[in-house]
Coordinates of N, CA and C in Angstrom, one line a residue:
M57 N -5.0 13.2 18.0 CA -6.0 12.4 17.4 C -6.8 12.3 17.4
S58 N -7.7 13.4 17.7 CA -9.0 13.5 17.8 C -10.6 12.0 16.7
F59 N -9.3 11.8 15.5 CA -10.0 11.2 14.6 C -10.1 10.0 15.5
F60 N -9.4 9.7 16.2 CA -9.9 8.4 16.6 C -11.0 8.3 17.4
N61 N -11.7 9.0 18.1 CA -12.3 9.4 18.6 C -13.7 9.7 17.8
K62 N -13.8 10.3 16.6 CA -14.6 10.6 15.8 C -14.7 9.0 14.3
F63 N -13.8 8.5 14.8 CA -13.8 7.4 13.9 C -14.2 5.4 14.3
F64 N -14.0 5.9 15.4 CA -14.2 4.7 17.0 C -15.8 5.0 16.6
K65 N -16.9 5.9 17.4 CA -17.8 6.8 17.0 C -18.7 6.1 15.9
N66 N -18.3 6.5 14.9 CA -18.9 5.8 13.3 C -18.7 4.3 13.6
I67 N -17.5 3.3 13.6 CA -17.8 2.4 13.7 C -18.8 1.5 14.9
V68 N -18.3 1.6 16.7 CA -19.7 1.6 17.5 C -21.1 1.7 16.6
K69 N -21.8 2.9 15.6 CA -22.3 2.9 15.2 C -23.1 2.5 14.1
T70 N -22.2 1.4 13.6 CA -22.3 0.3 12.0 C -22.2 -1.6 13.1
S71 N -23.4 -1.9 12.8 CA -23.6 -3.3 13.0 C -22.8 -4.2 11.9
Q72 N -22.0 -4.0 11.0 CA -21.8 -4.5 9.9 C -20.7 -4.3 9.6
K73 N -19.3 -5.7 9.3 CA -18.9 -5.0 8.2 C -18.6 -4.1 7.1
E74 N -19.8 -5.0 6.3 CA -20.4 -4.5 4.9 C -20.3 -2.5 5.7
D75 N -21.3 -1.8 6.5 CA -21.4 -1.0 6.6 C -19.8 -0.4 7.1
I76 N -19.1 -0.8 7.1 CA -17.5 -0.1 8.2 C -16.6 0.5 6.4
Q77 N -17.4 -0.9 5.8 CA -16.5 -0.5 4.2 C -17.4 0.6 2.9
K78 N -18.6 0.7 3.6 CA -18.8 1.5 3.2 C -19.1 3.2 3.1
T79 N -17.8 3.7 4.1 CA -18.1 5.5 4.3 C -17.2 6.2 3.2
G80 N -17.2 5.9 2.0 CA -17.1 6.4 1.1 C -15.7 7.5 1.1
E81 N -14.4 7.1 2.0 CA -13.4 7.5 2.0 C -12.8 6.3 1.2
G82 N -11.9 6.7 -0.1 CA -10.8 6.3 -1.0 C -9.7 5.9 0.6
E83 N -9.4 5.0 0.4 CA -7.8 4.5 1.4 C -7.0 5.2 1.2
D84 N -6.4 5.9 0.3 CA -5.7 6.8 0.2 C -6.0 8.1 0.7
E85 N -6.9 8.1 0.3 CA -7.5 9.7 1.6 C -7.0 9.5 3.5
L86 N -7.3 8.0 3.5 CA -7.2 7.8 5.6 C -5.9 7.5 5.9
S87 N -5.4 8.5 7.0 CA -4.2 9.0 7.5 C -3.8 6.9 7.8
I88 N -2.9 7.0 8.0 CA -2.4 5.8 8.2 C -2.8 5.2 10.2
D89 N -3.6 5.7 10.7 CA -4.1 5.3 12.1 C -5.3 4.8 11.7
E90 N -6.3 5.5 10.5 CA -7.3 5.1 10.3 C -7.7 3.5 9.1
L91 N -6.8 4.1 8.5 CA -6.5 2.6 8.0 C -5.7 1.2 8.2
F92 N -5.0 1.4 9.0 CA -5.2 0.4 9.9 C -6.4 0.3 10.7
V93 N -7.3 0.6 11.4 CA -8.1 0.3 12.0 C -9.1 0.1 11.1
K94 N -8.9 0.3 10.2 CA -10.2 -0.7 8.7 C -9.9 -1.5 8.5
K95 N -8.6 -1.8 8.0 CA -8.3 -2.8 7.8 C -8.6 -4.0 8.9
F96 N -7.8 -3.4 10.7 CA -7.7 -4.4 11.4 C -9.5 -5.3 11.4
I97 N -10.7 -4.4 11.7 CA -11.5 -4.5 11.7 C -12.3 -5.8 11.0
H98 N -12.4 -4.6 9.9 CA -12.8 -6.0 8.3 C -12.2 -7.4 8.1
K99 N -10.7 -7.3 9.2 CA -10.4 -9.1 9.3 C -10.6 -9.4 10.6
G100 N -11.5 -8.8 11.0 CA -11.9 -9.6 12.0 C -11.4 -8.9 14.0
G101 N -10.8 -8.5 13.5 CA -10.5 -7.9 14.5 C -11.0 -7.0 15.6
K102 N -11.0 -7.6 16.8 CA -11.5 -6.5 18.1 C -11.0 -5.2 18.4
F103 N -11.6 -3.8 18.3 CA -10.8 -2.9 18.4 C -11.4 -1.9 19.8
L104 N -10.3 -1.9 20.4 CA -11.2 -1.3 21.6 C -10.4 0.3 22.2
Y105 N -10.9 1.2 21.2 CA -9.7 2.5 21.9 C -9.8 3.4 23.3
C106 N -8.2 3.4 23.7 CA -7.9 3.6 25.1 C -7.5 5.1 25.4
S107 N -8.4 6.5 25.4 CA -7.2 7.7 25.8 C -6.6 7.5 27.0
E108 N -7.0 6.7 27.3 CA -5.7 7.0 28.7 C -5.5 5.2 29.5
A109 N -4.6 5.1 30.4 CA -4.1 4.3 31.0 C -5.1 3.4 31.7
D110 N -5.9 4.0 31.8 CA -7.2 3.6 33.3 C -8.4 3.2 32.6
E111 N -8.7 3.9 31.3 CA -9.3 2.9 30.1 C -8.9 1.5 30.0
V112 N -7.7 1.1 29.7 CA -7.5 -0.2 29.3 C -7.3 -1.1 30.1
E113 N -7.5 -0.4 31.4 CA -7.6 -1.4 32.6 C -9.6 -1.4 32.7
R114 N -10.1 -0.7 32.6 CA -11.6 -0.8 32.7 C -11.9 -1.6 31.0
N115 N -11.4 -1.4 30.2 CA -11.6 -2.1 28.7 C -10.9 -3.8 29.2
L116 N -9.7 -3.9 29.4 CA -9.1 -5.3 30.2 C -10.3 -6.3 30.9
M117 N -10.7 -5.9 32.1 CA -11.4 -6.6 32.9 C -12.6 -6.7 31.9
Q118 N -13.0 -5.8 31.1 CA -15.0 -5.9 30.3 C -14.3 -7.6 29.9
V119 N -13.7 -7.6 28.8 CA -12.8 -8.6 27.8 C -13.0 -10.4 29.2
L120 N -12.3 -9.8 29.2 CA -11.9 -11.5 30.6 C -13.2 -11.5 30.7
E121 N -14.1 -10.9 31.8 CA -15.6 -11.1 32.2 C -16.3 -11.5 31.4
E122 N -16.1 -10.6 30.0 CA -17.8 -11.4 28.9 C -17.1 -12.7 28.4
N123 N -15.8 -12.9 28.5 CA -15.3 -14.4 28.5 C -15.1 -15.4 28.9
Q124 N -15.0 -15.2 30.5 CA -14.9 -15.9 31.3 C -13.8 -16.1 32.1
W125 N -12.8 -15.7 31.3 CA -11.3 -15.8 31.3 C -11.2 -15.7 32.8
N126 N -10.6 -16.2 33.5 CA -10.3 -16.1 35.3 C -9.0 -16.6 35.1
N127 N -8.6 -16.8 34.1 CA -6.9 -16.6 34.1 C -6.3 -16.9 33.0
V128 N -5.1 -15.6 32.9 CA -4.2 -15.4 31.8 C -2.8 -16.0 31.9
I129 N -2.7 -16.1 30.2 CA -0.8 -16.4 30.0 C 0.0 -15.0 29.5
T130 N 0.7 -14.6 30.1 CA 1.7 -13.3 30.0 C 2.8 -14.2 30.5
F131 N 4.0 -13.5 29.4 CA 5.0 -13.9 29.6 C 5.9 -12.2 30.1
N132 N 5.0 -11.6 29.9 CA 5.7 -10.0 30.4 C 5.3 -9.2 32.2
E133 N 6.7 -9.0 32.3 CA 6.6 -8.3 33.7 C 5.7 -7.1 34.1
E134 N 5.8 -6.2 33.1 CA 4.5 -5.4 33.0 C 2.8 -6.0 33.3
L135 N 3.0 -6.4 32.2 CA 1.4 -6.8 32.1 C 1.0 -7.5 33.0
R136 N 2.2 -8.5 34.3 CA 1.8 -9.9 35.2 C 1.0 -8.5 36.3
E137 N 2.1 -7.4 36.5 CA 1.4 -6.3 37.2 C 0.2 -5.8 37.0
L138 N -0.1 -4.8 35.8 CA -1.8 -4.9 35.2 C -2.7 -6.3 35.4
L139 N -2.1 -7.4 35.3 CA -3.7 -8.5 35.6 C -3.1 -8.4 37.5
T140 N -2.3 -8.1 38.2 CA -2.7 -7.8 39.6 C -3.7 -6.9 39.9
K141 N -2.9 -5.5 39.0 CA -3.6 -3.9 39.8 C -5.1 -4.8 39.2
I142 N -5.7 -5.9 38.4 CA -6.8 -6.0 38.3 C -8.0 -7.1 38.8
K143 N -7.0 -7.5 39.4 CA -7.6 -8.8 40.2 C -7.4 -9.9 39.4
S144 N -6.7 -10.2 38.3 CA -6.2 -11.6 37.7 C -5.8 -12.7 37.9
A145 N -6.0 -13.7 37.3 CA -5.0 -14.8 38.3 C -4.1 -14.8 36.5
K146 N -2.7 -14.9 37.2 CA -1.7 -15.0 35.5 C -1.4 -16.4 35.5
T147 N -0.5 -16.8 34.8 CA 0.5 -18.1 34.7 C 1.1 -17.2 33.5
S148 N 2.5 -18.3 33.5 CA 3.2 -18.3 31.7 C 3.1 -19.2 31.9
K149 N 2.4 -20.3 31.9 CA 2.6 -22.3 31.0 C 1.8 -22.0 30.3
I150 N 2.0 -22.1 28.9 CA 0.9 -22.5 27.8 C -0.3 -23.4 28.4
I151 N -1.3 -22.9 28.4 CA -2.6 -23.8 28.8 C -3.1 -23.1 27.4
P152 N -4.5 -23.7 26.7 CA -4.4 -23.9 25.4 C -6.5 -22.8 25.5
S153 N -6.6 -23.3 26.1 CA -8.0 -22.6 27.0 C -8.2 -21.1 27.5
L154 N -6.3 -21.5 27.9 CA -6.5 -19.5 28.6 C -6.7 -18.9 27.0
P155 N -6.9 -17.2 27.1 CA -6.2 -15.8 26.8 C -4.7 -16.1 27.0
F156 N -3.9 -15.6 26.1 CA -2.6 -14.6 25.7 C -2.3 -13.2 25.7
I157 N -1.8 -13.1 26.7 CA -1.7 -11.0 27.1 C -0.4 -10.8 26.6
T158 N -0.1 -9.7 25.7 CA 1.1 -9.1 25.3 C 1.1 -7.6 25.0
Y159 N 2.6 -7.8 25.1 CA 2.5 -5.8 24.0 C 2.9 -6.9 22.6
C160 N 3.4 -5.3 21.3 CA 3.4 -6.1 20.3 C 4.7 -5.3 19.5
E161 N 5.3 -5.4 18.8 CA 6.2 -4.6 17.9 C 5.5 -2.9 17.5
C162 N 5.1 -4.1 16.7 CA 4.1 -2.7 15.8 C 3.0 -2.9 15.5
L163 N 1.9 -1.8 14.4 CA 0.7 -1.9 14.0 C 1.0 -1.4 11.8
I164 N 0.5 -2.3 11.9 CA 0.9 -2.4 10.0 C -0.2 -2.1 9.7
A165 N -1.0 -0.3 8.8 CA -1.3 -0.2 8.5 C -2.3 -0.3 7.3
N166 N -1.0 -1.4 6.5 CA -1.7 -0.9 4.8 C -2.7 -2.6 4.4
D167 N -1.9 -3.1 5.6 CA -2.7 -5.0 5.6 C -3.4 -5.1 7.7
G168 N -3.1 -4.1 8.1 CA -3.6 -3.9 9.5 C -3.7 -5.2 10.5
S169 N -2.8 -5.5 9.7 CA -1.7 -7.0 10.9 C -1.4 -6.7 11.8
I170 N -1.1 -7.2 12.9 CA 0.5 -7.0 14.0 C 1.4 -7.2 14.2
M171 N 2.4 -7.3 14.2 CA 3.6 -7.4 14.4 C 4.8 -8.3 15.6
F172 N 4.8 -9.3 15.7 CA 5.6 -9.7 17.3 C 7.1 -9.8 16.5
S173 N 7.6 -10.2 17.9 CA 8.9 -10.7 18.2 C 9.4 -11.8 19.0
S174 N 10.6 -12.0 19.0 CA 10.9 -13.1 20.6 C 10.9 -12.1 22.0
R175 N 11.0 -10.9 21.2 CA 11.2 -10.0 23.2 C 9.5 -10.0 23.9
Q176 N 8.4 -10.6 23.0 CA 6.7 -10.6 23.2 C 6.6 -12.4 23.6
L177 N 7.0 -13.0 22.0 CA 6.9 -14.6 22.1 C 7.5 -15.5 22.8
K178 N 9.0 -14.8 23.1 CA 9.9 -15.6 23.7 C 10.7 -16.3 22.8
D179 N 10.0 -17.6 22.4 CA 10.8 -18.8 22.1 C 9.4 -19.1 21.4
K180 N 8.0 -18.8 20.8 CA 7.3 -19.8 20.8 C 7.3 -19.0 19.8
K181 N 7.0 -19.9 18.6 CA 6.0 -19.6 17.2 C 4.4 -19.0 17.6
L182 N 3.8 -18.7 17.1 CA 2.4 -18.0 16.9 C 1.5 -19.2 16.9
K183 N 1.7 -20.3 16.2 CA 0.8 -21.5 16.1 C 1.5 -22.1 17.4
D184 N 1.8 -22.2 18.3 CA 2.2 -22.5 19.7 C 1.5 -21.9 20.8
L185 N 0.9 -21.0 20.8 CA -0.1 -20.1 21.3 C -1.0 -20.1 21.4
P186 N -2.0 -20.1 22.5 CA -3.4 -19.7 22.2 C -3.9 -19.0 21.1
N187 N -5.8 -19.7 21.1 CA -5.9 -18.9 19.7 C -7.1 -17.5 20.3
N188 N -6.4 -17.3 21.7 CA -7.7 -16.3 21.8 C -6.4 -15.5 22.3
F189 N -6.2 -13.7 21.7 CA -5.2 -13.0 22.3 C -5.5 -11.7 22.6
I190 N -4.9 -11.4 23.3 CA -5.3 -10.0 24.2 C -4.0 -9.0 23.4
V191 N -4.2 -7.8 23.0 CA -2.3 -7.5 22.6 C -2.7 -5.2 23.3
Y192 N -2.0 -5.8 23.7 CA -1.7 -4.1 24.4 C -0.8 -3.1 23.4
A193 N -0.8 -1.8 23.0 CA 0.1 -0.9 21.5 C -1.1 -0.3 22.1
R194 N -0.2 1.0 21.7 CA 0.3 2.2 21.6 C -0.1 2.6 20.5
T195 N -0.3 4.3 20.1 CA -0.9 4.8 18.5 C 0.3 5.0 18.3
S196 N 1.6 5.2 18.8 CA 2.6 5.7 18.1 C 3.3 4.1 18.1
Q197 N 2.9 2.5 17.5 CA 2.9 1.2 17.9 C 2.4 1.9 16.1
I198 N 2.5 2.2 15.2 CA 1.3 2.1 13.9 C 2.2 2.9 12.9
V199 N 3.1 1.7 11.7 CA 3.5 2.2 10.9 C 3.3 1.5 9.8
K200 N 3.4 2.9 8.4 CA 2.8 2.4 6.7 C 2.5 0.6 6.3
D201 N 4.5 -0.1 6.2 CA 4.5 -1.0 5.9 C 4.8 -1.4 6.7
S202 N 5.0 -3.5 6.5 CA 6.0 -4.9 7.3 C 7.7 -3.7 7.7
R203 N 7.8 -3.4 5.6 CA 9.3 -2.8 5.9 C 9.8 -1.8 6.8
D204 N 8.2 -0.5 7.4 CA 8.7 0.2 8.4 C 8.7 -0.5 9.7
G205 N 8.2 -1.5 9.9 CA 7.9 -2.6 10.9 C 9.7 -3.5 11.5
I206 N 9.8 -4.1 10.3 CA 10.8 -4.9 10.7 C 11.8 -3.6 10.8
S207 N 12.1 -2.8 10.0 CA 12.9 -1.3 10.1 C 12.7 -0.7 11.7
G208 N 12.0 -0.2 12.0 CA 11.3 0.0 13.7 C 12.9 -1.0 14.7
I209 N 12.3 -1.9 14.6 CA 12.4 -3.4 14.7 C 14.0 -4.0 14.9
R210 N 14.9 -3.3 14.1 CA 16.5 -3.5 14.1 C 16.9 -2.2 14.4
N211 N 16.0 -0.6 14.7 CA 17.0 0.1 14.9 C 16.6 -0.1 16.4
R212 N 15.3 -0.7 17.0 CA 15.5 -0.7 18.3 C 16.4 -1.6 18.7
S213 N 17.2 -2.0 18.0 CA 17.8 -3.4 18.9 C 18.7 -3.6 18.2
E214 N 20.1 -2.6 17.9 CA 21.0 -2.5 17.6 C 21.7 -3.3 17.4
K215 N 22.3 -4.0 18.6 CA 23.2 -4.9 19.5 C 22.2 -6.0 20.2
N216 N 21.0 -6.2 20.0 CA 20.3 -7.4 20.6 C 19.0 -7.5 19.8
S217 N 18.8 -7.9 18.6 CA 18.3 -8.0 17.3 C 17.3 -9.7 18.1
P218 N 15.9 -9.0 17.8 CA 15.8 -10.6 18.1 C 15.3 -11.6 17.1
T219 N 15.1 -13.1 17.7 CA 15.5 -13.9 17.0 C 14.3 -14.2 15.9
I220 N 13.0 -14.2 16.4 CA 11.6 -14.6 15.6 C 10.8 -13.4 15.3
I221 N 10.5 -12.6 14.2 CA 9.5 -11.5 13.8 C 8.8 -12.3 13.0
S222 N 7.0 -12.4 13.8 CA 5.9 -12.5 12.8 C 5.0 -12.3 12.8
S223 N 4.0 -12.6 12.0 CA 3.0 -11.5 12.3 C 1.6 -11.9 12.3
I224 N 0.3 -11.8 12.7 CA -0.9 -11.9 13.0 C -1.5 -10.9 12.0
K225 N -1.9 -11.8 10.7 CA -2.9 -11.0 10.0 C -3.9 -11.4 9.8
D226 N -4.9 -12.1 10.4 CA -6.3 -13.0 10.5 C -6.8 -13.0 11.8
F227 N -8.2 -12.5 11.8 CA -8.9 -12.3 13.5 C -10.3 -13.1 13.2
I228 N -9.9 -14.2 12.2 CA -10.9 -15.6 12.9 C -10.5 -16.7 12.7
V229 N -10.0 -17.6 13.6 CA -9.8 -18.7 14.2 C -10.4 -20.1 13.1
N230 N -10.1 -20.6 11.9 CA -10.6 -21.9 12.0 C -11.0 -21.2 10.4
K231 N -10.8 -20.6 9.5 CA -11.3 -19.1 8.5 C -11.2 -20.2 7.1
T232 N -12.0 -20.3 6.5 CA -11.7 -21.5 4.8 C -10.1 -19.9 4.0
E233 N -9.2 -21.1 4.1 CA -8.0 -19.7 3.4 C -8.5 -20.0 1.9
T234 N -8.7 -19.3 1.4 CA -8.8 -19.0 -0.2 C -7.0 -18.1 -0.6
D235 N -6.7 -18.3 -0.5 CA -5.4 -18.0 -0.8 C -4.1 -18.6 -0.7
F236 N -4.4 -19.4 -1.6 CA -3.1 -20.7 -1.7 C -1.6 -20.5 -1.2
M237 N -1.6 -18.9 -1.9 CA 0.0 -18.5 -1.0 C 0.4 -17.8 0.1
S238 N -1.0 -18.6 1.2 CA -1.1 -18.2 2.6 C -1.4 -19.6 3.6
Y239 N -1.5 -20.9 2.9 CA -2.2 -21.7 3.6 C -1.6 -22.1 4.0
G240 N -1.7 -22.8 5.1 CA -0.9 -23.5 6.2 C -0.4 -22.6 7.1
N241 N 0.3 -21.1 6.8 CA 0.5 -20.1 7.1 C 0.0 -18.8 7.7
T242 N -1.1 -19.1 8.3 CA -1.9 -18.0 8.3 C -1.9 -17.1 9.5
N243 N -1.6 -17.9 10.9 CA -1.3 -17.9 12.0 C -2.7 -16.7 12.9
S244 N -3.8 -17.3 12.6 CA -5.1 -16.4 13.1 C -5.7 -16.8 14.2
K245 N -5.6 -16.0 15.0 CA -6.0 -15.6 16.0 C -7.2 -15.1 16.3
T246 N -8.1 -15.4 17.6 CA -9.5 -14.4 17.7 C -9.0 -13.1 18.0
L247 N -8.7 -12.1 18.3 CA -7.9 -11.1 18.5 C -8.7 -9.8 19.3
Y248 N -8.1 -9.8 21.1 CA -8.5 -7.5 20.8 C -7.3 -7.3 21.5
L249 N -7.8 -5.5 20.5 CA -6.6 -5.3 20.9 C -7.0 -3.9 21.5
L250 N -5.9 -3.4 22.2 CA -6.8 -2.8 23.6 C -5.6 -1.0 23.0
L251 N -5.7 -0.7 22.2 CA -5.4 0.2 21.3 C -4.9 1.8 22.6
L252 N -4.2 1.9 23.3 CA -3.8 3.4 24.2 C -3.7 4.6 23.0
E253 N -3.9 5.7 23.4 CA -3.9 6.8 22.6 C -2.8 7.2 23.5
D254 N -1.1 8.1 22.6 CA 0.2 7.8 23.3 C 0.8 8.7 22.2
L255 N -0.4 9.4 21.6 CA 0.3 10.9 20.6 C -0.1 12.2 20.7

């Protein structure tokens, strides 16, 4: 997936979203990986590409330092270990001013959204979680559309299906909503995506 290096370097060189949109490539010419990254950034997501696990740790430390976050909410034991490794405090108690770090079910290429289930969120709804999210995902989790995402969730959990499946489709909190079909149900979050290449 060397295209990620090329694509990420192009994104870093551009300082405005308009520049990202003017790449000259039609969406039908992009791979699903490139399409996801383009859509995700266009919606306001903060993308941190990681070629190895050490880079995930470094980028996570940088995100926490830049935002002056000294404590992080997580429900996942592996992520608790990661936070311990980088010497960050952690809690499972929901405190709105703290960021929430989690894994996800999949990354949806055709709209740049991120899909979660009760495996990551437990019994919480997205609207009840803090506005600041950090998501740790892998390139192998990128799928074409939400139908593929739901199909994958069902295949991975034949006996124990998650009770809640939801997604974050917008990464600018308090954005004025122009689509009346989404009014009051945007689940928008300020979101950092730590994307580890694993293919």
